[in-house]
Tab-separated table of C-alpha atoms in Angstrom:
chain	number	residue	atom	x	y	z
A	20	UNK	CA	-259.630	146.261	-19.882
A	21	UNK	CA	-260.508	147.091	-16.520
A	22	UNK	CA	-259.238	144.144	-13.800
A	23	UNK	CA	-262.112	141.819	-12.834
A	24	UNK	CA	-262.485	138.240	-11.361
A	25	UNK	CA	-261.705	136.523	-14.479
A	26	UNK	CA	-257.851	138.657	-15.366
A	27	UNK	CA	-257.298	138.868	-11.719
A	28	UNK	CA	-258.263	135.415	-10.250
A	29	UNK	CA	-259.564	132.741	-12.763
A	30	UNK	CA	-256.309	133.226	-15.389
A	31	UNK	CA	-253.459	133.406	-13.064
A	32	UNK	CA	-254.939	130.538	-10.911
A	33	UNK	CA	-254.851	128.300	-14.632
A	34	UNK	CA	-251.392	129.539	-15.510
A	35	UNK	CA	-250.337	128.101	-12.095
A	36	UNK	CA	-251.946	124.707	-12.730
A	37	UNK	CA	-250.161	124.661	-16.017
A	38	UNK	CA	-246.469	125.657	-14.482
A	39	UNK	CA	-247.177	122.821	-11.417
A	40	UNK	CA	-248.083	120.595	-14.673
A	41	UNK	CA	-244.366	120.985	-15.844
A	42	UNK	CA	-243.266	120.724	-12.255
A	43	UNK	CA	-244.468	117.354	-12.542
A	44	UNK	CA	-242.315	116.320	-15.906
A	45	UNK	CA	-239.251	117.673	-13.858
A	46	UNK	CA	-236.556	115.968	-11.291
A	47	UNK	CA	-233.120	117.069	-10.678
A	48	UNK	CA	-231.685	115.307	-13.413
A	49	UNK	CA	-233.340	118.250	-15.686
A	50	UNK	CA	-230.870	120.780	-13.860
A	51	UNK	CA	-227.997	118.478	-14.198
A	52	UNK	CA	-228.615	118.318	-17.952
A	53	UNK	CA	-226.717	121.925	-17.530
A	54	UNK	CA	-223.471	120.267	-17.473
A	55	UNK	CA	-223.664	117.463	-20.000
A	56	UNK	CA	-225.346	119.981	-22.575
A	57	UNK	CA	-222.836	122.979	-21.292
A	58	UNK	CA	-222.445	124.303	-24.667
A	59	UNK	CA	-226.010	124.107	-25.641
A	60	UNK	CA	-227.476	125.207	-22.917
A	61	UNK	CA	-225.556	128.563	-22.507
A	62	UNK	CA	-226.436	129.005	-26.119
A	63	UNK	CA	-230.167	128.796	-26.086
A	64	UNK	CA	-230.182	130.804	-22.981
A	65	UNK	CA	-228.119	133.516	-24.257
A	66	UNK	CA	-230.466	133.620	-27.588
A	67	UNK	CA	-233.667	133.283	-25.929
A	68	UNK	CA	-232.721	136.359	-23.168
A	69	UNK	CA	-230.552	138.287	-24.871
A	70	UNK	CA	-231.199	138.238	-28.768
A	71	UNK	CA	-235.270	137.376	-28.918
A	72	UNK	CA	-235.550	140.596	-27.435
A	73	UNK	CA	-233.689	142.485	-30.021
A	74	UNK	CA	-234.926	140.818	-32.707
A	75	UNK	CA	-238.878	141.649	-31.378
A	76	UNK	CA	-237.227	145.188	-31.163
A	77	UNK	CA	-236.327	144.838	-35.140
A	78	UNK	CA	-240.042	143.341	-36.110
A	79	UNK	CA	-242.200	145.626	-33.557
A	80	UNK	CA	-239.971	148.268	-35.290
A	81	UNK	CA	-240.238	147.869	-38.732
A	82	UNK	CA	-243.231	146.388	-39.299
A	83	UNK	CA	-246.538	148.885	-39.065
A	84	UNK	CA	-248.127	148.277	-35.846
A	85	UNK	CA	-250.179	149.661	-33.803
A	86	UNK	CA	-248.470	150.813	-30.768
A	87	UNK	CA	-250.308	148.464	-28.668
A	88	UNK	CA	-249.610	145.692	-30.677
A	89	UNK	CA	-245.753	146.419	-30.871
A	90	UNK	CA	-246.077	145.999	-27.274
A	91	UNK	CA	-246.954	142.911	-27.228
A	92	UNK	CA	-244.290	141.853	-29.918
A	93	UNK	CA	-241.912	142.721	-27.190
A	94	UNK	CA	-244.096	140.436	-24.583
A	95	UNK	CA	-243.656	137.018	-26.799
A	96	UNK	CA	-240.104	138.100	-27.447
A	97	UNK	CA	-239.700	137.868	-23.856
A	98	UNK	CA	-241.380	135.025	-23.210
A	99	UNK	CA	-239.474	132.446	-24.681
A	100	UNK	CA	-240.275	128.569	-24.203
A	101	UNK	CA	-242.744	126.869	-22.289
A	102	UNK	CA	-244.269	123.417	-22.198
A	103	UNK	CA	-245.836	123.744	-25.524
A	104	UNK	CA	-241.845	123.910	-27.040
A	105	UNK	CA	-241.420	120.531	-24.915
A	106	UNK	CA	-243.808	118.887	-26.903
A	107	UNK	CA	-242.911	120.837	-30.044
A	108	UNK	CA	-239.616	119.374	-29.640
A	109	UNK	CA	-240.671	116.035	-28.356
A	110	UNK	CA	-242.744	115.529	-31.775
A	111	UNK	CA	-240.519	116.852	-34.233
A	112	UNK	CA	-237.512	114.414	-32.810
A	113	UNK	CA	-235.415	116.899	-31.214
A	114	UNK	CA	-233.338	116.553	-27.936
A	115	UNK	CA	-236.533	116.502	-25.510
A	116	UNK	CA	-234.158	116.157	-22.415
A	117	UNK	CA	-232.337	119.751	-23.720
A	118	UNK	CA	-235.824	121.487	-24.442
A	119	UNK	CA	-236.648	120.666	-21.248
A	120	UNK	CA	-233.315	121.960	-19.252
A	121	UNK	CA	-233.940	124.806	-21.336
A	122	UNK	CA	-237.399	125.687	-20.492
A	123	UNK	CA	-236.478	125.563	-17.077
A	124	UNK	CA	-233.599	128.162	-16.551
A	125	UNK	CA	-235.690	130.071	-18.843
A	126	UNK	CA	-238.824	129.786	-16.462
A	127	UNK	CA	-236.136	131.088	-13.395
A	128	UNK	CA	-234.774	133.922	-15.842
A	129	UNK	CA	-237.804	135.611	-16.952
A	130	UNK	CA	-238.968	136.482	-14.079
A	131	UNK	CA	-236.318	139.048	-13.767
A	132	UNK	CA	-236.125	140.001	-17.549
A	133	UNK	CA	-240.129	140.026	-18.335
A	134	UNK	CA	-240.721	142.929	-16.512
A	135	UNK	CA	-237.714	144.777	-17.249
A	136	UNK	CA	-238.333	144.594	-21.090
A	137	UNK	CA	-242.481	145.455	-21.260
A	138	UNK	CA	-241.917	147.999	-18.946
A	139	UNK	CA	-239.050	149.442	-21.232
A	140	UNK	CA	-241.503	148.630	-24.146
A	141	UNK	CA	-244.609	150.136	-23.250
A	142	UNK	CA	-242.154	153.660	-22.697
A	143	UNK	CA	-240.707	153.632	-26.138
A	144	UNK	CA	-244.087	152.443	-27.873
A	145	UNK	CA	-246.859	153.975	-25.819
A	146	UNK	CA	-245.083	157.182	-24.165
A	147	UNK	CA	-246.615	158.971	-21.592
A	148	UNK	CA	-250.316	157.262	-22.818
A	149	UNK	CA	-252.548	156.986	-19.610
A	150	UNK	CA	-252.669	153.670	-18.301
A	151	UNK	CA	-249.479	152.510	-19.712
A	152	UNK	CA	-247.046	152.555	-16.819
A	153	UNK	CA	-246.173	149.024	-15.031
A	154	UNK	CA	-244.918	148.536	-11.783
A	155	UNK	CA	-241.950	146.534	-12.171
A	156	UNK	CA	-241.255	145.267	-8.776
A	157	UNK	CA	-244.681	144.034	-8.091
A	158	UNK	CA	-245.217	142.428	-11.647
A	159	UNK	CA	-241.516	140.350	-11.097
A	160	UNK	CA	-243.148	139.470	-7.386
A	161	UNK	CA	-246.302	138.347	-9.201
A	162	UNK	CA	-244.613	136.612	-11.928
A	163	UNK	CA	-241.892	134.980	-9.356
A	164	UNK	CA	-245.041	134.085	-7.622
A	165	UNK	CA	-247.363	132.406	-10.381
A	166	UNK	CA	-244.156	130.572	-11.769
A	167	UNK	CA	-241.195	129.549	-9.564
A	168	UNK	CA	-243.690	127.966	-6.413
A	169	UNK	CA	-245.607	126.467	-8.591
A	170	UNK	CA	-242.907	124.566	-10.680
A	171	UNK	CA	-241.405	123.433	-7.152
A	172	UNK	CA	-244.177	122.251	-6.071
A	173	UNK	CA	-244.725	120.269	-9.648
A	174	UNK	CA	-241.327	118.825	-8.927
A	175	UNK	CA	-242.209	117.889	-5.296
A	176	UNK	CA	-245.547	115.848	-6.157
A	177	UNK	CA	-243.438	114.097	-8.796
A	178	UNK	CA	-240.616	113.180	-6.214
A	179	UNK	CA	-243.328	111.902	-3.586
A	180	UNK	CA	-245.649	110.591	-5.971
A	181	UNK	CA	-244.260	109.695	-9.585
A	182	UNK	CA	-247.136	107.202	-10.397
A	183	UNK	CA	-249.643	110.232	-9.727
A	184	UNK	CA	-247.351	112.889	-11.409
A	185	UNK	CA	-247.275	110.718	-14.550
A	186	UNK	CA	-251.041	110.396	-14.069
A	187	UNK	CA	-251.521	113.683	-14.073
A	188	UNK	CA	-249.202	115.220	-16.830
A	189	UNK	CA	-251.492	114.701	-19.973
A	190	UNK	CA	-254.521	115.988	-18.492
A	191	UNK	CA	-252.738	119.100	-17.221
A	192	UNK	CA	-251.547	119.686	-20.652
A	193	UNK	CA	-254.446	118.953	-22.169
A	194	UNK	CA	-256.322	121.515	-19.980
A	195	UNK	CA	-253.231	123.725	-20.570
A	196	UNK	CA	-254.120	123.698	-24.846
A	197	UNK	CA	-257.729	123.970	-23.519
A	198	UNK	CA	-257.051	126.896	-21.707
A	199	UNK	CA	-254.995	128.749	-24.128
A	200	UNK	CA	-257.460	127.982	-27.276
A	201	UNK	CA	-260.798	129.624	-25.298
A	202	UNK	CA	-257.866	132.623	-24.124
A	203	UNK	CA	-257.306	132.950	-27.807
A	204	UNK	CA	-261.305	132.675	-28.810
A	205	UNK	CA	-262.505	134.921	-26.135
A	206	UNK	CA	-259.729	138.120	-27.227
A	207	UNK	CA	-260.804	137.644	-31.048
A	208	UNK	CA	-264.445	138.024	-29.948
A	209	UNK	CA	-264.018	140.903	-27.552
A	210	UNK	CA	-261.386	142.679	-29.884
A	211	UNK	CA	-263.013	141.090	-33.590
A	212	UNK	CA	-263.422	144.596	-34.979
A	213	UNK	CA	-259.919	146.165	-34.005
A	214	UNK	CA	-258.390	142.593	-35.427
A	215	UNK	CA	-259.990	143.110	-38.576
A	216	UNK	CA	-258.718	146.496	-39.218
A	217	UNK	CA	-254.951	145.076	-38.564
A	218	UNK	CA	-254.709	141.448	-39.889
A	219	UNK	CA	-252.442	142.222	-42.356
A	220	UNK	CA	-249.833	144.179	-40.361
A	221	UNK	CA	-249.690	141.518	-37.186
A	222	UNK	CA	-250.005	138.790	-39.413
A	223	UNK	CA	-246.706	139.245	-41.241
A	224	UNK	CA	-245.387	140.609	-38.042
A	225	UNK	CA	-246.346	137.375	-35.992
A	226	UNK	CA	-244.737	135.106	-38.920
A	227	UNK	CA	-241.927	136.629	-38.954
A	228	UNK	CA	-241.058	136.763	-35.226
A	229	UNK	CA	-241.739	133.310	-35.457
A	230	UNK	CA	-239.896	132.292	-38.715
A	231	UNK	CA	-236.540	134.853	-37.849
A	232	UNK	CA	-236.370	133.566	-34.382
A	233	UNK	CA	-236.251	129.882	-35.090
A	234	UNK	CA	-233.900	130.089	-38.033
A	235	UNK	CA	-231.671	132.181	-35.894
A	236	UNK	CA	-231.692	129.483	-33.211
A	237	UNK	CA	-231.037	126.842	-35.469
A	238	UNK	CA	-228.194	128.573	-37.517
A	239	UNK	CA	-226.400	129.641	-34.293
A	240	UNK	CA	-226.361	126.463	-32.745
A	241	UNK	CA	-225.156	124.968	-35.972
A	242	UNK	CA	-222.213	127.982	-36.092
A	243	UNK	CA	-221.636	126.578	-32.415
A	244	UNK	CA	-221.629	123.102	-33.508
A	245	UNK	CA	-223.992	121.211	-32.429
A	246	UNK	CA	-225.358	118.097	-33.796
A	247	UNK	CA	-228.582	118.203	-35.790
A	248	UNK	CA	-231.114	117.229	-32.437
A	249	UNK	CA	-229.927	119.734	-30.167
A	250	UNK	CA	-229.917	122.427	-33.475
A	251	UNK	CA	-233.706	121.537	-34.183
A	252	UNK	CA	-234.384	121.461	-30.042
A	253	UNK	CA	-232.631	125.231	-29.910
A	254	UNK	CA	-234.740	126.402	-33.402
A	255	UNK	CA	-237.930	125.265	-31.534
A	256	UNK	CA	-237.487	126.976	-28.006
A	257	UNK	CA	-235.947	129.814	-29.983
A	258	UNK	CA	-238.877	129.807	-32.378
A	259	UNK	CA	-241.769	128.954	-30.568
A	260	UNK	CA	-243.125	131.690	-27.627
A	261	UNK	CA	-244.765	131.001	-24.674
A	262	UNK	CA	-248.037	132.799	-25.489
A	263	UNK	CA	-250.128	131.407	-22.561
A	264	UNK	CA	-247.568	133.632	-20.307
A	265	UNK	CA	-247.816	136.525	-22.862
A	266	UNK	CA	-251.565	136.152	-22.790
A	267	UNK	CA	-251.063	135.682	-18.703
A	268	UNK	CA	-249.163	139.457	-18.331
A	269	UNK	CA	-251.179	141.105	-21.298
A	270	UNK	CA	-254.531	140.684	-19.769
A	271	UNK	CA	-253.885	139.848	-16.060
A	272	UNK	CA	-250.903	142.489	-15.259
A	273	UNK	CA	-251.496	145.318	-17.854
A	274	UNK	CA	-255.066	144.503	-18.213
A	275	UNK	CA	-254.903	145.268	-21.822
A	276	UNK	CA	-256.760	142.918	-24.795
A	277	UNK	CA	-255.151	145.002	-27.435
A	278	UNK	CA	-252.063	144.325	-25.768
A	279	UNK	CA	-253.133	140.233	-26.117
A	280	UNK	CA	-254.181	140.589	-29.439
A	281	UNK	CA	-250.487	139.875	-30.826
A	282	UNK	CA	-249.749	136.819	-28.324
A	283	UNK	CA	-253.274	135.360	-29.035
A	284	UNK	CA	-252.189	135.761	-33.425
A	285	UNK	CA	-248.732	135.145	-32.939
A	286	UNK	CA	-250.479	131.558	-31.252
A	287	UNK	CA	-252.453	130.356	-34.497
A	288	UNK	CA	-249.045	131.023	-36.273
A	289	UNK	CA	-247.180	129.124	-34.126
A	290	UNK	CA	-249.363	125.930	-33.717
A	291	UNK	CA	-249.926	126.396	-37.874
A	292	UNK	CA	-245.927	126.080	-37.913
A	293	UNK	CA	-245.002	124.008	-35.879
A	294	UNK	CA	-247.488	121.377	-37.125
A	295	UNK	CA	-245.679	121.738	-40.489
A	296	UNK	CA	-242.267	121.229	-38.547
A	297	UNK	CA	-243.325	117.939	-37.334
A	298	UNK	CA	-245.051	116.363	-40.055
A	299	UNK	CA	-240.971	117.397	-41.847
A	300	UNK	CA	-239.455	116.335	-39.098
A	301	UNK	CA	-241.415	113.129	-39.061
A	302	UNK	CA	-241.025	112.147	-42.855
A	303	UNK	CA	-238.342	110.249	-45.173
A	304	UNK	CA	-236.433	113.782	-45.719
A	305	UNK	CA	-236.735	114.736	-41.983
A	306	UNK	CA	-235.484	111.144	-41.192
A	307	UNK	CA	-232.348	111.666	-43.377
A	308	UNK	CA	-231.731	115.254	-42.311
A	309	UNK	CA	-231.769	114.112	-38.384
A	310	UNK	CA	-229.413	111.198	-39.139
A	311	UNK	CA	-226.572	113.427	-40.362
A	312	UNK	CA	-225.584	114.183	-37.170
């Protein structure tokens, strides 16, 4: 996918309106969360930098994918969170305040790790292909740059204009799930043939990333001992990938829609999912399993 106005200009400069949209859900308070949810927030980092990778390194591994698409199993693995898990979490009754700190030290993380682990994964999966080499320092530059400014300057509009920040946080998200569906639609059209021939194998592949990831969060953070809400909140930003990022590197950075093709699937699976989690999390039996503490 050769770089053009669209990969180079028009879906960066949407990402950044999405990451100044969760600038403007932020204050301090979110970064002060770290010490009243110490133990859970060391957790979910941990699992979301350290172990998503590995266990993306386990699915790209053993299930049958095309090398491309391995790739990009790698990419969501390392692209944990986002404001989509916010809401996730919001909806299904979870600790909103702790998917939020979370989704923040992730968003400062990432920018470091990212890189490091799709450059590492297009080695072992792609070799010496042409076209497969990243540079690292100027993707963590352009990632720094698409990410960390704009959620500042989120945060700044919200601490000089709160009334307009909460004006303006629906519509940004509602632009963001906009943005992300026509992403999605416009990478099954260019790549509808290619998808056809490998449903089967990313499809499993993309369900389990999703499934493994989330029960791991949740079972860890019930090993570690916390309650039931900050369990569910670490299962969610665990679980759930930030795909519009994925999407972001795949076709902006490395210019490749095969590449995308597993963020874009892995999205329908996780939207499918996670609407199941909340309608559960919203009923009698979800009420009951929240109360236990």
């Amino acid at each position: 996918m050769e770089g053009s106005f669209l990969t180079n200009v028009v879906i960066p400069a949407i990402l950044a309106v999405m990451m100044i949209g969760l600038g403007l859900s932020l204050t301090l308070d979110d970064f002060r969360r770290v010490v009243i949810y110490p133990k859970a927030v060391i957790l979910g980092t941990v699992l979301q930098i350290l172990c998503l990778p590995l266990l993306g390194l386990a699915v790209a591994t053993l299930f049958p994918l095309p090398p491309e698409m391995a790739v990009g199993i790698m990419l969501l693995a390392a692209c944990p969170g986002g404001v989509t898990s916010n809401v996730i979490s919001h909806l299904s009754r979870g600790n909103t305040a702790l998917s939020v700190t979370l989704t923040v030290i992730s968003s400062f993380v990432t920018v470091l790790t990212i890189p490091l682990v799709v450059a590492l994964s297009l080695s072992h999966f792609m070799g010496s292909q042409p076209g497969t080499s990243l540079q690292v320092t100027e993707t963590i530059i352009g990632v720094f740059t698409l990410t960390i400014p704009t959620v500042c300057l989120g945060m700044f509009l919200h601490y000089k204009a709160p009334r307009f920040a909460r004006r303006c946080e629906k519509p940004v998200r509602i632009l963001g799930a906009l943005f992300l569906l026509l992403l999605v639609a416009g990478i099954a059209i260019k790549e509808h043939a290619l998808i056809a021939r490998v449903v089967w194998d990313i499809g499993p592949a993309s369900l389990a990333l999703c499934l493994f990831a989330g029960f791991m969060g949740f079972a860890a953070a019930r090993i570690w001992r916390l309650d039931r809400r900050q369990s569910l909140t670490i299962c969610v930003e665990v679980g759930f990938q930030n795909t519009t990022l994925g999407l972001v590197i795949a076709t902006s950075f490395l210019k490749n829609t095969e590449i995308a093709i597993s963020p874009a699937f892995y999205a329908v699976v996780m939207f499918g999912l996670s609407g199941v989690l909340v309608a559960l999390m919203n009923s009698r039996l979800g009420a009951r399993f929240l109360a236990g503490g």
